Amino acid sequence: MAEKDDTVHYDGPSGGWGSLKGVARIFGKEWATPMALETLRRQNKPGGFMCVSCAWTKPEHPHPAEFCENGAKATLWELTERRCTPDFFAKHTVTELQGWKDYDLEQAGRLTQPMRYDRASDKYVSVEWNEAFQAIGAELKALDPKSAVFYASGRASLETSYLFALYARLYGHNNLPDSSNMCHETTSVGLKKVTGSPVGTCQLKDFDLCDAIFFFGQNTGSNSPRFLHTLKSAVERGCRIVTFNPVREKGLISFVDPQNPVQMVTQNATEISCLYYQVKPGGDIAAIMGMIKHVLAVEDRQWTEQEHHLLDVDFIEQHTHGFDLMVGKVKSTTWEEIEQESGLTRTDLEAAGQVYCDAEKVIGIYGMGVTQHVYGSQTIGMLVNLLLLRGNLGREGAGISPVRGHSNVQGQRTVGISEKPELVPYDYLKKIFEFDPPPEKGVNTVEACEGIIDGSIKAFVSLGGNFVRAIPEREQMEAAWTKMRLTVQIATKLNRSHLINGEIAYLLPCLGRSEEDMQEGGAQTVTMEDSLSMIHGSVGKRKPASEHLLSELAIVAGMAKSTLAPKPTIKWDEWVGDYGKVRDLIEATYPDKFKDFNARMFTPGGFFKGNKARERIWSTDSGKAEFTTPTTLTGVGVPDKEGRYRMITMRSNDQFNTTIYGLSDRLRGIEGTRDVVLMSPKEIAAAGLAVGQVVSLVSDADDGVHRQVDGLTVTPFDLPDGCIGAYYPEMNPLIPLWYHEKLSKTPAAKGVPVRVLP
Ligand SMILES: Nc1nc2c(c(=O)[nH]1)N[C@H]1C(S)=C(S)[C@@H](COP(=O)(O)OP(=O)(O)OC[C@H]3O[C@@H](n4cnc5c(=O)[nH]c(N)nc54)[C@H](O)[C@@H]3O)O[C@H]1N2
Ligand SMILES: Nc1nc2c(c(=O)[nH]1)N[C@H]1C(S)=C(S)[C@@H](COP(=O)(O)OP(=O)(O)OC[C@H]3O[C@@H](n4cnc5c(=O)[nH]c(N)nc54)[C@H](O)[C@@H]3O)O[C@H]1N2
Ligand SMILES: [Mo]
């Protein structure tokens, strides 16, 4: 699979020496202090601490170093020696800091003390913890609870998340959007609709048994590199991997295991995908339609010629609903339409479909390339259709495995961070805490933004994250943000969201996960749930970055105590003193998932919270697994038009979401800048542009709003026609707030309509 010579690309494999250099380049030689090495050695191991980077599972038998380039970066980022102290804030006004780049803000180092925004001097000034809690509590008490939003970025532990959600409900709202609303909400809604499960069904052992893996829109090499080890082993025992992605992502092409001395010396990379298709952005519905068309054709032939079914007809009969309708739709869709919408040929799709037919056990994988489209739920439905045809759900070695983002994003939803009350066991909450939780649905991320714009949302409390940077419609949102009465940010490092302040604003610094969390009852453990629904304990051992830091759990409890009237069932101080008591509450609220929680939290490889769909119990409307009849062949929400491109917003391997570690997108060969617009040489020529030309992008959403990003260098890159690539979060001003997935309202960041302005 040779790269095209006239495009920017990376010649090496993923992993290998490049990944080690990647770490060294950012942190210099000093990073390898004995303490940092000791911390990394404990990363993702039983009894150690769980990586703050991605959510990929932590195996029972870890590698000597069970972390990747990005996990190491994320940990070292937290372990930095730099400190962002009250002195720093005395030197810089907030207005001045608004002019800094994201990278420079985080370079200021770890936040050390609680700070209050002083409007008169336009500076952050230090404040005592108790004073901050009292002031926040007083503000919240004066507001209608429904006008407050409690946001969580997917890092905080299960214990903290449980209490954060409880705090919201005791106070009186379900306004609990989560980073998941911008991420895998399409899974929580779309996968649940068809399988009853809002999360993946696979376990790690399935990857040892499967015969084929179909990959849609997930960039393993950059975003969950530890997963490459699993894929490499699968390929080496003969599993076939078929990938659909507009970008030829290195990690899915070849991989050198940095932990394998022989591979490192010989640079004999493992080929990961046997077939790689550069589908159009949003073209996956059509691509899967083509594969299904082929599977159905083979079934017909096999039945007529040999009276033997290719399809698992018993499974379809017993366990599914909607088969005939779906088949009707597939049969009435022509190959011309499929080729047009997918950008792939019939021959290619038949070859991919044949891999499916030849495989006994199949796993489907997907990521943001699927979820961040207007019709993302239908793409998930199509992938599930494909799997259902041969009973590849609820069986060993088969299933569906969305790859989650933040290290505990899935877990936060599990323990009650949800704007949807029907997903939370209110009966248990009522019994345990003796209160009436609010029955009204709360706001998700997009609705929170709408409420901030229309003035109905007046307070925003953020448990981590960088909301204003991560959401769409940046310009309008930043302007609206300052109209809120109260903004509170719980964070480890300074970012843009801390500089766009409400009337009253607090910045509360917390411990990082690698740090020792000492409370009255001794050093504390926290827990997370990974992408494969495994629950792990995590113990930080490092000395905290500052003596003034509090744990996230203690900060949540501190605010809650000063907001809410005391109640005998609510024991904030006890819970802060011993997180084991919070785990007891989690177990009492979710007895099936968290049985013997405290006793099992250090199970090597984690303990499985269970999955009904895995056992072929379908919690759907029909009580069966649902075949989806798609209403569209494209995931994109606006029609094509002369001069309109579909923009994919991309992540580099040198960033974690809005945290930019450096300007090297090594695996794509883009170095030294993120201000680029990637286009195929053919599209560059067709648009009359020149390589290296500096252009602007404007949104092309036909809604009368002008959105523009300037200063982007035209860079030749191997991409399908009609599509351009550019970086997240820099391009977020171009995404209209209303441009989101239909069912889940996940912003559709992978098919944004834009024009190029020379
Ligand atoms: N290093 C690093 N690791 C991370 C993160 C990070 O920013 N940096 N972020 C974390 C988080 S929160 C998340 S959610 C995950 C995100 O991890 P991923 O799910 O991998 O997300 P992206 O990198 O945004 O995009 C995934 C892939 O989708 C492809 N794609 C775009 N459009 C389409 C399409 O229409 N069809 C198909 N088939 N493919 C498409 C893109 O080319 C890209 O390769 O990673 C987590 N891990
Ligand atoms: N255009 C476009 N937009 C996107 C995406 C995209 O692909 N394209 N992806 C979306 C996705 S998948 C996601 S998940 C969101 C991400 O949105 P968020 O989760 O809100 O953003 P992050 O960049 O992950 O948050 C980084 C900040 O978290 C804080 N932090 C780090 N560690 C800790 C900790 O341990 N505790 C606390 N309290 N704070 C901590 C630091 O201050 C850091 O600056 O963005 C979404 N936006
Ligand atoms: Mo994410």
Short mmCIF file of N, CA and C in Angstrom, two decimals, residues 117-123:
data_model
loop_
_atom_site.label_atom_id
_atom_site.label_comp_id
_atom_site.label_asym_id
_atom_site.label_seq_id
_atom_site.Cartn_x
_atom_site.Cartn_y
_atom_site.Cartn_z
N TYR A 117 -11.90 35.24 40.54
CA TYR A 117 -11.71 36.29 39.54
C TYR A 117 -12.15 37.63 40.12
N ASP A 118 -11.24 38.60 40.08
CA ASP A 118 -11.54 39.93 40.58
C ASP A 118 -11.74 40.85 39.37
N ARG A 119 -13.00 41.23 39.18
CA ARG A 119 -13.36 41.97 37.97
C ARG A 119 -12.67 43.34 37.92
N ALA A 120 -12.52 43.99 39.09
CA ALA A 120 -11.96 45.34 39.11
C ALA A 120 -10.54 45.37 38.55
N SER A 121 -9.73 44.39 38.97
CA SER A 121 -8.33 44.38 38.48
C SER A 121 -8.18 43.50 37.25
N ASP A 122 -9.24 42.79 36.85
CA ASP A 122 -9.20 41.83 35.74
C ASP A 122 -8.13 40.75 35.99
N LYS A 123 -8.01 40.36 37.28
CA LYS A 123 -7.01 39.33 37.61
C LYS A 123 -7.63 38.27 38.51
#
